[in-house]
Amino acid sequence: MKALAAEIVLAEHDALIAPHGGVLRELYLPAPEAEALKRHSASLPQWTLTQRQLCDLELLLNGGFSPLQGFLGRADYDGVVNDMRLADGTLWPMPIVLDVDEAFAARLPDHAQISLNDTQGTPLAVLTVEDVYFPDRIAEAKAVFGTIDRTHPGVAELLDRTGSVYLGGRVQGIQAPAHYDFSALRHSPRELRDWFHQHGWHRIVAFQTRNPMHRAHRELTLRAAEQVGAKLLIQPSVGRTKPGDVDHYTRVRCYRALLEHYPSDHAALSLLPLAMRMGGPREALWHAIIRKNYGASHFIVGRDHAGPGKDSQGKPFYGPYDAQHLLATHKDELGIGIVPFPAMVYAANRDTYVPQTEVQANDEVRDISGTELRRRLHQGDTIPEWFTFPDVVKILRERHPAQARQGFSLFFTGLSGSGKSTLAQAVLARLLETSSRPVTVLDGDEVRRHLSKGLGFSREDRDANITRIGYVASEVVRHGGIAICAPIAPYAGARADARQLVETHGRFVEIHVSTPLEVCEARDRKGLYAAARAGKIKGFTGIDDPYETPQSPELRLDTSTMTVSEAADRVVDWLRQEELA
């Protein structure tokens, strides 16, 4: 079975009515108007889109987020957050907003137009601002995610990395975002609907995934498709997923390999540029609406759909079947059939996969967790064929060769004088005593003298400093090295950004050096606290500028209650337990 080919040229109509999906609203302008708007956009205020905003804009423009015609204004936002409905009553569970900082918002005139650009400065669309508002992000987190626990990646994104001002208004599309990878597998809703029509696919069940697929997934999707008499659309999210997930390049290679193991003319593969929020039940409802827009007639909802795992207390954020229950509540107005399905497990005594709900008392159930799979890849141990296919294993082994050490970053954060730099040097010495792995040290003072020379100490400049450290650390980690960082990093948002950069390639280990302020001030080797108390230094962390204490660091160490050697041993012991050192 071959993946879909990019056969359809993008149409320029406002709406399309299809047997499945109803009205599809595309927001691209016809070519002459788009070219004129592109020229006009150069004179407008410029906004560079974040990765999430870029994904959201693409799905707004191509109709994947129909019926939305832009970023939500206040009335729609309040309706979505509180009731999962737009102001006109239409079911929509996830806020789609354009968040900006206060400084940018303050410069905008009434009814401003803004050029929305990719990171290369290419204008993709123009937003006509109809609403400017300050959201209550704590209330949004509680309503949308059901928690304010920052262990939840969606909550961490919302509270620590989202701008404090939301802009609402309609967007007009100039051009689609550029993608240079897997271009034959990237389809707009219109292209996918047309492909289904041309190939006689009338009943299509869509499957959402953000992980590599194995035999259990194949069995689940085959049974779900058979249950409703439909063809299968495998549509993985390849925008932003959960930090630490397998990169989408490797995943797509695995999906293409797996596709060959489906019956001929039974399954197709298409990529979805979605920035996931890991919002559990609400996200499942959102995924169903998006798949309806792409032309699917049915949607598979599995166990703990779009769940982010466990909270800081070790409890799952969502119940295993909460998503299925929520979708059942709204099945009559969704416009797409829901196919709830339990997890599939391997019964060794029967040499077959069975739904978890059909396991018998005498069944010998086997499974390999994600952690166990990574261990086997790392150690070079056998991965049994009952779990996955050899060609999928080959791709995973190429990406994760046996005995290869994963890169990681040790990110020490704490007040001035807490002992960060001294502890970082002690850990460096411990690592070099026993390993020949390359280690790069990014000390706060050294970075300020070189990498961040010219930056001041405003919040924006401090955030920029940490972003630069995070970027360099991510490059070290990408090549399998160790990056040891020791900045003050007082703001949670900037630390979260650094984490996101590093976790694209490896592990991020946040170590809060929690030495109390009074101890740090008593040490005051550089005389900085005394100068700050005397008013000679303004905006000094811990005195007249806040230090936002990490909520869930991997380690927390107080150098006033232990020696530097003891603290370094704690770090190295933790690394060994995690098989990083």
Coordinates of C-alpha atoms in Angstrom, one line a residue:
M1 CA 0.0 0.0 0.0
K2 CA 1.4 3.3 -1.0
A3 CA 0.9 6.6 0.8
L4 CA -1.1 9.4 -0.7
A5 CA 0.6 11.4 -3.4
A6 CA 0.3 15.2 -3.5
E7 CA -1.9 15.2 -6.7
I8 CA -4.3 18.1 -6.2
V9 CA -3.5 21.7 -6.8
L10 CA -4.7 24.0 -4.0
A11 CA -8.0 25.5 -5.0
E12 CA -8.9 29.1 -4.2
H13 CA -12.6 28.9 -3.3
D14 CA -14.0 30.1 0.0
A15 CA -15.9 27.0 0.9
L16 CA -16.4 23.4 -0.2
I17 CA -19.3 21.2 0.8
A18 CA -18.5 17.5 0.7
P19 CA -20.4 14.3 1.8
H20 CA -18.2 14.1 4.9
G21 CA -17.2 17.2 6.8
G22 CA -19.8 19.8 5.8
V23 CA -18.6 23.3 4.9
L24 CA -14.8 23.8 4.6
R25 CA -13.7 27.3 5.0
E26 CA -10.3 28.2 3.4
L27 CA -8.9 31.6 4.2
Y28 CA -6.4 32.0 1.3
L29 CA -7.0 34.9 -1.0
P30 CA -7.0 34.4 -4.8
A31 CA -3.5 34.8 -6.3
P32 CA -3.8 38.5 -7.5
E33 CA -5.3 39.6 -4.2
A34 CA -2.7 37.6 -2.2
E35 CA 0.1 39.2 -4.1
A36 CA -1.3 42.7 -3.5
L37 CA -1.7 41.9 0.2
K38 CA 1.9 40.6 0.4
R39 CA 3.2 43.9 -0.9
H40 CA 1.0 45.8 1.6
S41 CA 2.1 43.6 4.5
A42 CA 5.6 45.1 4.3
S43 CA 4.2 48.4 5.7
L44 CA 2.4 46.7 8.6
P45 CA 3.5 45.8 12.2
Q46 CA 5.4 42.5 11.9
W47 CA 4.8 39.5 14.2
T48 CA 7.0 36.4 14.0
L49 CA 4.9 33.3 14.7
T50 CA 6.0 30.8 17.4
Q51 CA 5.9 27.1 16.4
R52 CA 2.5 26.7 17.9
Q53 CA 1.1 29.8 16.3
L54 CA 2.5 28.7 12.9
C55 CA 0.8 25.3 13.1
D56 CA -2.5 27.0 14.2
L57 CA -2.3 29.5 11.3
E58 CA -1.7 26.8 8.7
L59 CA -4.8 24.9 9.9
L60 CA -6.8 28.1 10.0
L61 CA -5.8 29.0 6.4
N62 CA -6.4 25.5 4.9
G63 CA -9.7 24.9 6.6
G64 CA -8.5 22.3 9.1
F65 CA -9.9 24.5 11.8
S66 CA -13.3 25.2 10.1
P67 CA -15.5 27.0 11.0
L68 CA -13.0 29.4 12.5
Q69 CA -12.1 32.3 10.3
G70 CA -9.3 33.7 12.5
F71 CA -7.9 33.9 16.0
L72 CA -10.6 34.0 18.7
G73 CA -11.9 37.3 20.0
R74 CA -13.0 37.7 23.7
A75 CA -16.6 36.5 23.3
D76 CA -15.6 33.3 21.4
Y77 CA -12.6 32.7 23.7
D78 CA -14.9 32.9 26.8
G79 CA -17.4 30.6 25.3
V80 CA -14.7 28.0 24.3
V81 CA -13.0 28.1 27.7
N82 CA -16.2 27.9 29.8
D83 CA -18.6 25.9 27.7
M84 CA -16.6 24.4 24.7
R85 CA -18.7 26.5 22.4
L86 CA -18.1 29.6 20.2
A87 CA -20.3 32.6 20.9
D88 CA -22.8 31.4 18.3
G89 CA -23.2 28.0 20.0
T90 CA -21.0 26.0 17.7
L91 CA -19.1 23.2 19.4
W92 CA -15.4 24.0 19.6
P93 CA -13.3 22.8 22.6
M94 CA -9.8 24.4 22.3
P95 CA -8.9 28.1 22.4
I96 CA -7.1 29.1 19.2
V97 CA -5.5 32.5 20.1
L98 CA -2.7 34.7 18.9
D99 CA -0.8 35.6 22.1
V100 CA 1.7 38.5 22.1
D101 CA 3.6 40.5 24.7
E102 CA 2.3 43.7 26.2
A103 CA 4.9 45.9 24.5
F104 CA 3.8 44.7 21.0
A105 CA 0.1 45.1 21.8
A106 CA 0.7 48.6 23.2
R107 CA 2.1 49.8 19.9
L108 CA -0.9 48.8 17.9
P109 CA -3.4 51.4 16.8
D110 CA -7.2 50.6 16.8
H111 CA -8.3 48.2 14.2
A112 CA -4.7 47.5 13.3
Q113 CA -3.6 45.0 10.6
I114 CA -0.6 42.8 11.4
S115 CA 1.7 40.8 9.1
L116 CA 2.0 37.3 10.4
N117 CA 5.4 35.9 9.4
D118 CA 7.4 32.7 9.6
T119 CA 10.8 32.7 11.3
Q120 CA 12.4 33.7 8.0
G121 CA 10.3 36.8 7.8
T122 CA 8.1 35.5 5.0
P123 CA 4.5 37.0 5.3
L124 CA 1.9 34.2 5.4
A125 CA -1.2 36.1 6.3
V126 CA -2.5 39.4 7.6
L127 CA -4.6 39.6 10.8
T128 CA -7.1 42.4 11.1
V129 CA -7.3 43.0 14.9
E130 CA -10.9 43.2 16.1
D131 CA -10.2 42.4 19.8
V132 CA -7.3 43.0 22.3
Y133 CA -7.8 41.4 25.7
F134 CA -6.0 40.1 28.8
P135 CA -6.9 36.5 29.5
D136 CA -7.0 34.8 32.9
R137 CA -4.5 32.1 32.0
I138 CA -4.9 30.3 35.4
A139 CA -8.7 30.0 34.8
E140 CA -8.0 28.9 31.2
A141 CA -5.6 26.1 32.4
K142 CA -8.2 24.9 35.0
A143 CA -11.0 24.9 32.4
V144 CA -9.2 23.5 29.4
F145 CA -6.7 21.1 31.0
G146 CA -8.4 20.5 34.4
T147 CA -5.2 21.4 36.3
I148 CA -2.6 24.1 36.9
D149 CA 0.2 21.5 37.4
R150 CA 3.1 22.5 35.2
T151 CA 4.0 18.9 34.8
H152 CA 1.3 19.0 32.2
P153 CA 3.1 20.3 29.0
G154 CA 0.0 22.2 27.9
V155 CA -0.2 24.0 31.3
A156 CA 3.5 24.7 31.2
E157 CA 3.2 26.2 27.8
L158 CA 0.2 28.3 28.7
L159 CA 1.4 29.7 32.0
D160 CA 5.1 30.0 31.3
R161 CA 5.5 30.6 27.5
T162 CA 2.3 32.3 26.4
G163 CA 2.1 36.0 25.9
S164 CA -0.1 38.0 28.3
V165 CA -2.2 39.7 25.6
Y166 CA -4.5 37.9 23.1
L167 CA -5.3 39.4 19.7
G168 CA -8.5 38.3 18.0
G169 CA -9.6 38.9 14.4
R170 CA -10.0 37.4 11.0
V171 CA -7.0 36.4 8.9
Q172 CA -6.4 36.6 5.2
G173 CA -4.0 34.1 3.7
I174 CA -1.2 35.1 1.5
Q175 CA 0.6 31.8 1.1
A176 CA 1.0 28.5 2.8
P177 CA 3.9 27.8 5.2
A178 CA 6.8 26.1 3.5
H179 CA 7.5 22.5 4.3
Y180 CA 10.6 20.8 2.7
D181 CA 10.1 17.4 4.3
F182 CA 7.7 14.6 3.2
S183 CA 6.0 17.0 0.8
A184 CA 4.1 14.1 -0.9
L185 CA 2.5 13.3 2.4
R186 CA 1.3 16.8 3.3
H187 CA -2.3 17.4 2.1
S188 CA -4.8 20.2 2.8
P189 CA -8.3 19.2 3.7
R190 CA -9.5 20.0 0.2
E191 CA -6.7 17.9 -1.3
L192 CA -7.5 14.9 0.9
R193 CA -11.3 15.1 0.3
D194 CA -10.7 15.2 -3.5
W195 CA -8.4 12.2 -3.2
F196 CA -11.0 10.2 -1.3
H197 CA -13.6 11.1 -4.0
Q198 CA -11.3 10.2 -6.9
H199 CA -10.4 6.9 -5.4
G200 CA -13.9 5.9 -4.4
W201 CA -13.3 6.1 -0.6
H202 CA -16.7 6.9 0.9
R203 CA -16.3 5.7 4.5
I204 CA -13.0 6.7 6.0
V205 CA -11.9 6.1 9.6
A206 CA -9.0 8.4 10.8
F207 CA -6.4 7.4 13.3
Q208 CA -4.4 10.0 15.4
T209 CA -1.0 9.2 16.6
R210 CA 2.2 11.0 17.8
N211 CA 4.3 7.9 18.5
P212 CA 5.8 5.2 16.2
M213 CA 3.2 2.5 15.4
H214 CA 3.7 -1.2 16.1
R215 CA 1.8 -4.4 15.7
A216 CA -0.8 -3.5 18.4
H217 CA -1.6 -0.3 16.5
R218 CA -2.0 -2.2 13.3
E219 CA -4.4 -4.6 14.8
L220 CA -6.3 -1.9 16.5
T221 CA -6.7 0.2 13.3
L222 CA -7.6 -2.9 11.2
R223 CA -10.3 -4.0 13.6
A224 CA -11.7 -0.5 13.9
A225 CA -11.9 -0.1 10.2
E226 CA -13.5 -3.5 9.8
Q227 CA -16.0 -2.6 12.5
V228 CA -17.4 0.3 10.6
G229 CA -16.7 -0.9 7.1
A230 CA -14.3 1.9 6.3
K231 CA -10.9 2.5 4.7
L232 CA -8.2 3.7 7.1
L233 CA -6.5 7.1 7.2
I234 CA -3.4 7.2 9.3
Q235 CA -2.9 10.9 10.1
P236 CA -0.1 11.5 12.6
S237 CA 0.5 14.9 14.2
V238 CA 3.8 16.3 12.9
G239 CA 3.6 19.8 14.4
R240 CA 4.6 20.1 18.0
T241 CA 3.9 17.1 20.2
K242 CA 5.0 16.2 23.7
P243 CA 8.5 17.1 24.7
G244 CA 10.7 14.0 24.5
D245 CA 8.7 12.3 21.8
V246 CA 10.4 10.6 18.9
D247 CA 11.2 13.2 16.2
H248 CA 8.7 13.2 13.4
Y249 CA 11.3 12.4 10.7
T250 CA 11.9 9.0 12.4
R251 CA 8.2 8.5 13.1
V252 CA 7.1 9.1 9.5
R253 CA 9.7 6.6 8.2
C254 CA 8.2 4.1 10.6
Y255 CA 4.7 4.9 9.4
R256 CA 5.7 4.4 5.8
A257 CA 7.3 1.0 6.6
L258 CA 4.2 -0.1 8.6
L259 CA 1.9 0.9 5.7
E260 CA 3.3 -1.9 3.7
H261 CA 1.9 -4.4 6.2
Y262 CA -1.8 -3.3 5.6
P263 CA -3.9 -5.0 2.9
S264 CA -3.7 -3.4 -0.5
D265 CA -5.9 -0.3 -1.1
H266 CA -6.9 -0.3 2.6
A267 CA -4.8 2.4 4.3
A268 CA -3.4 5.7 3.4
L269 CA -0.9 8.0 5.2
S270 CA -1.2 11.8 5.4
L271 CA 0.5 14.2 7.8
L272 CA -1.3 16.7 10.1
P273 CA 0.6 19.9 11.0
L274 CA -1.0 20.1 14.4
A275 CA 0.5 21.6 17.5
M276 CA -0.9 19.3 20.2
R277 CA -1.8 20.6 23.6
M278 CA -2.0 17.1 25.2
G279 CA -5.5 18.2 26.5
G280 CA -7.0 14.7 27.0
P281 CA -10.8 14.7 26.5
R282 CA -11.1 18.2 25.1
E283 CA -8.2 17.5 22.7
A284 CA -9.9 14.2 21.5
L285 CA -13.1 16.2 20.7
W286 CA -10.9 18.7 18.8
H287 CA -9.1 16.0 16.9
A288 CA -12.5 14.6 15.8
I289 CA -13.6 17.9 14.5
I290 CA -10.4 18.4 12.6
R291 CA -10.6 14.9 11.0
K292 CA -14.2 15.7 9.9
N293 CA -12.8 18.8 8.1
Y294 CA -10.3 16.5 6.4
G295 CA -13.1 14.4 5.1
A296 CA -13.1 11.4 7.4
S297 CA -16.5 9.8 8.3
H298 CA -15.3 8.2 11.5
F299 CA -12.6 8.7 14.1
I300 CA -10.8 6.2 16.4
V301 CA -10.6 7.2 20.0
G302 CA -8.4 5.0 22.1
R303 CA -7.4 4.6 25.7
D304 CA -6.2 7.9 27.3
H305 CA -6.4 9.8 24.0
A306 CA -4.0 12.7 24.0
G307 CA -3.2 12.2 27.6
P308 CA 0.2 13.6 28.9
G309 CA 0.8 10.9 31.5
K310 CA 1.0 11.5 35.2
D311 CA 1.0 14.7 37.3
S312 CA 3.6 15.8 39.9
Q313 CA 1.9 13.5 42.4
G314 CA 2.2 10.5 40.2
K315 CA -1.5 10.4 39.3
P316 CA -2.8 10.3 35.7
F317 CA -4.1 13.7 34.5
Y318 CA -7.1 12.0 32.9
G319 CA -9.0 8.8 33.3
P320 CA -8.3 6.1 30.6
Y321 CA -11.7 6.5 29.0
D322 CA -12.6 10.1 29.8
A323 CA -12.1 11.1 26.2
Q324 CA -14.5 8.4 24.9
H325 CA -17.1 9.4 27.4
L326 CA -16.9 13.1 26.4
L327 CA -17.2 12.3 22.7
A328 CA -20.2 10.1 23.3
T329 CA -21.9 13.0 25.0
H330 CA -21.5 15.1 21.8
K331 CA -21.9 12.4 19.2
D332 CA -25.1 13.7 17.8
E333 CA -23.7 17.1 16.8
L334 CA -20.1 16.2 15.9
G335 CA -20.9 15.2 12.3
I336 CA -18.4 12.3 12.5
G337 CA -18.8 8.8 13.8
I338 CA -16.8 7.9 16.8
V339 CA -15.1 4.5 17.1
P340 CA -14.1 3.9 20.7
F341 CA -11.5 1.2 21.0
P342 CA -9.6 -0.4 24.0
A343 CA -5.9 -1.0 24.0
M344 CA -4.7 -4.1 22.2
V345 CA -2.5 -6.6 24.0
Y346 CA -0.6 -9.7 22.9
A347 CA -1.8 -13.0 24.3
A348 CA 1.3 -15.3 23.9
N349 CA -0.6 -18.5 24.5
R350 CA -2.9 -17.7 21.5
D351 CA -0.2 -15.9 19.5
T352 CA -2.6 -13.1 18.7
Y353 CA -3.6 -9.6 19.7
V354 CA -6.8 -9.1 21.5
P355 CA -8.7 -6.1 22.9
Q356 CA -7.8 -5.6 26.6
T357 CA -11.4 -6.0 27.4
E358 CA -11.4 -9.5 26.0
V359 CA -8.4 -10.9 27.9
Q360 CA -9.2 -14.3 29.5
A361 CA -8.1 -15.5 32.9
N362 CA -5.6 -18.0 31.4
D363 CA -4.1 -15.6 28.8
E364 CA -0.4 -15.0 29.0
V365 CA -0.3 -11.3 28.3
R366 CA 2.9 -9.7 27.1
D367 CA 3.8 -6.1 26.5
I368 CA 6.8 -3.8 26.0
S369 CA 6.5 -0.3 27.4
G370 CA 8.1 2.7 25.8
T371 CA 10.8 2.7 28.5
E372 CA 11.5 -0.9 27.9
L373 CA 11.7 -0.4 24.2
R374 CA 14.2 2.4 24.6
R375 CA 16.3 0.2 27.0
R376 CA 16.4 -2.6 24.4
L377 CA 17.4 -0.3 21.7
H378 CA 20.1 1.2 23.8
Q379 CA 21.4 -2.2 25.0
G380 CA 21.0 -3.8 21.5
D381 CA 18.7 -6.4 23.0
T382 CA 16.2 -8.4 20.8
I383 CA 12.9 -6.8 20.1
P384 CA 10.5 -9.6 19.4
E385 CA 8.5 -9.8 16.1
W386 CA 5.2 -10.1 18.0
F387 CA 5.8 -6.6 19.2
T388 CA 6.7 -4.8 15.9
F389 CA 7.9 -5.5 12.4
P390 CA 11.6 -5.9 11.6
D391 CA 11.6 -3.0 9.1
V392 CA 10.3 -0.7 11.8
V393 CA 12.9 -2.0 14.3
K394 CA 15.6 -1.3 11.7
I395 CA 14.5 2.4 11.4
L396 CA 14.4 2.8 15.2
R397 CA 17.9 1.2 15.6
E398 CA 19.3 3.6 13.0
R399 CA 17.9 6.5 15.0
H400 CA 18.9 5.0 18.4
P401 CA 22.0 2.9 17.8
A402 CA 23.0 0.4 20.5
Q403 CA 25.2 1.7 23.3
A404 CA 25.0 5.3 22.0
R405 CA 24.9 7.7 24.8
Q406 CA 22.0 10.2 24.8
G407 CA 23.0 13.8 25.0
F408 CA 21.7 15.8 28.0
S409 CA 21.9 19.2 29.6
L410 CA 22.4 19.9 33.3
F411 CA 20.7 23.2 33.9
F412 CA 21.6 24.7 37.3
T413 CA 19.4 27.6 38.4
G414 CA 19.4 29.6 41.6
L415 CA 20.1 32.9 43.2
S416 CA 23.5 34.6 42.9
G417 CA 25.8 33.1 45.5
S418 CA 23.7 29.9 45.8
G419 CA 26.7 27.8 44.6
K420 CA 25.6 27.0 41.1
S421 CA 28.9 27.6 39.3
T422 CA 30.9 25.9 42.0
L423 CA 28.6 22.9 41.9
A424 CA 28.7 22.8 38.1
Q425 CA 32.5 22.7 38.2
A426 CA 32.4 19.8 40.7
V427 CA 30.0 17.8 38.6
L428 CA 32.2 18.5 35.5
A429 CA 35.2 17.1 37.4
R430 CA 33.2 14.0 38.4
L431 CA 32.1 13.3 34.9
L432 CA 35.5 13.8 33.3
E433 CA 37.0 11.4 35.9
T434 CA 35.0 8.5 34.6
S435 CA 34.1 9.4 31.0
S436 CA 35.6 10.7 27.8
R437 CA 32.3 12.2 26.6
P438 CA 32.5 15.8 25.4
V439 CA 31.3 18.3 27.9
T440 CA 30.5 22.0 27.3
V441 CA 30.1 24.4 30.3
L442 CA 27.9 27.5 29.8
D443 CA 28.5 29.5 33.0
G444 CA 26.3 32.5 33.5
D445 CA 29.2 35.0 33.8
E446 CA 31.1 33.6 30.9
V447 CA 28.0 33.6 28.7
R448 CA 27.4 37.2 29.6
R449 CA 30.9 38.1 28.5
H450 CA 30.7 36.4 25.1
L451 CA 27.5 34.8 23.8
S452 CA 25.2 37.5 25.3
K453 CA 27.5 40.5 25.2
G454 CA 25.5 43.6 24.9
L455 CA 22.4 42.4 26.6
G456 CA 21.2 44.2 29.7
F457 CA 19.2 43.0 32.6
S458 CA 15.6 43.8 31.6
R459 CA 13.2 40.9 31.7
E460 CA 13.4 40.7 27.9
D461 CA 17.2 40.7 27.8
R462 CA 17.4 38.1 30.6
D463 CA 15.0 35.9 28.7
A464 CA 17.0 36.3 25.5
N465 CA 20.1 35.3 27.4
I466 CA 18.5 32.1 28.6
T467 CA 17.2 31.4 25.1
R468 CA 20.7 31.7 23.7
I469 CA 22.0 29.3 26.4
G470 CA 19.2 26.9 25.6
Y471 CA 19.9 27.0 21.9
V472 CA 23.7 26.3 22.3
A473 CA 22.9 23.6 24.9
S474 CA 20.4 22.0 22.4
E475 CA 23.1 21.8 19.7
V476 CA 25.6 20.2 22.1
V477 CA 22.9 17.7 23.1
R478 CA 21.9 17.0 19.5
H479 CA 25.4 15.7 18.8
G480 CA 25.4 13.5 21.9
G481 CA 27.3 15.8 24.2
I482 CA 26.8 17.1 27.7
A483 CA 26.0 20.7 28.3
I484 CA 26.4 22.1 31.8
C485 CA 24.6 25.4 32.2
A486 CA 24.7 27.6 35.4
P487 CA 22.8 30.8 34.9
I488 CA 20.6 32.5 37.5
A489 CA 17.6 32.0 35.1
P490 CA 15.1 33.7 37.4
Y491 CA 12.0 33.3 35.2
A492 CA 10.0 30.1 34.8
G493 CA 9.0 30.9 31.2
A494 CA 12.6 31.3 30.0
R495 CA 13.6 28.1 31.7
A496 CA 10.7 26.3 30.1
D497 CA 11.8 27.6 26.7
A498 CA 15.3 26.3 27.3
R499 CA 13.8 22.9 28.3
Q500 CA 11.8 22.8 25.1
L501 CA 14.8 23.5 22.9
V502 CA 17.0 20.8 24.6
E503 CA 14.3 18.2 24.8
T504 CA 13.9 18.2 21.0
H505 CA 17.2 16.3 21.0
G506 CA 17.8 14.8 24.4
R507 CA 17.3 15.1 28.2
F508 CA 17.0 18.4 30.1
V509 CA 17.9 18.1 33.8
E510 CA 16.8 21.1 35.8
I511 CA 18.7 21.4 39.1
H512 CA 17.4 24.0 41.5
V513 CA 20.2 25.1 43.8
S514 CA 17.8 26.2 46.5
T515 CA 20.2 27.9 48.9
P516 CA 18.2 30.4 50.9
L517 CA 18.5 34.2 50.2
E518 CA 20.0 35.0 53.6
V519 CA 22.8 32.5 53.0
C520 CA 23.5 33.8 49.5
E521 CA 23.5 37.3 50.8
A522 CA 25.9 36.4 53.7
R523 CA 28.3 34.9 51.2
D524 CA 28.1 37.9 48.8
R525 CA 31.6 37.3 47.4
K526 CA 31.1 39.9 44.7
G527 CA 29.5 42.6 46.9
L528 CA 26.4 42.6 44.6
Y529 CA 23.8 42.1 47.3
A530 CA 25.3 45.0 49.3
A531 CA 25.2 47.2 46.3
A532 CA 21.6 46.2 45.6
R533 CA 20.6 46.9 49.2
A534 CA 22.2 50.3 48.9
G535 CA 20.3 51.1 45.7
K536 CA 23.4 51.1 43.5
I537 CA 22.1 48.1 41.5
K538 CA 18.5 48.1 40.3
G539 CA 16.5 45.0 39.3
F540 CA 18.7 42.6 41.3
T541 CA 17.3 39.1 41.6
G542 CA 16.1 38.3 45.1
I543 CA 16.2 41.9 46.2
D544 CA 14.0 44.0 43.9
D545 CA 13.4 41.6 41.1
P546 CA 11.7 38.2 41.6
Y547 CA 13.2 34.7 41.4
E548 CA 10.4 32.3 40.3
T549 CA 11.1 29.1 42.1
P550 CA 11.1 25.9 39.9
Q551 CA 8.0 23.8 40.6
S552 CA 9.1 20.4 39.5
P553 CA 12.9 20.3 38.9
E554 CA 14.6 17.0 38.4
L555 CA 16.8 17.7 41.5
R556 CA 16.7 20.3 44.3
L557 CA 19.9 20.9 46.3
D558 CA 20.6 23.3 49.1
T559 CA 24.4 24.0 49.5
S560 CA 23.8 25.4 52.9
T561 CA 22.9 22.0 54.2
M562 CA 25.5 19.9 52.3
T563 CA 29.0 20.2 51.0
V564 CA 29.8 20.8 47.4
S565 CA 31.1 17.2 47.1
E566 CA 27.9 15.8 48.6
A567 CA 25.8 17.8 46.2
A568 CA 27.9 16.7 43.2
D569 CA 27.6 13.1 44.3
R570 CA 23.8 13.5 44.4
V571 CA 23.8 14.8 40.8
V572 CA 26.1 12.0 39.5
D573 CA 24.1 9.3 41.4
W574 CA 20.9 10.6 39.8
L575 CA 22.5 10.5 36.3
R576 CA 23.6 6.9 36.8
Q577 CA 20.1 5.9 37.9
E578 CA 18.8 7.4 34.7
E579 CA 21.5 5.7 32.7
L580 CA 22.9 9.0 31.5
A581 CA 26.3 8.7 33.0

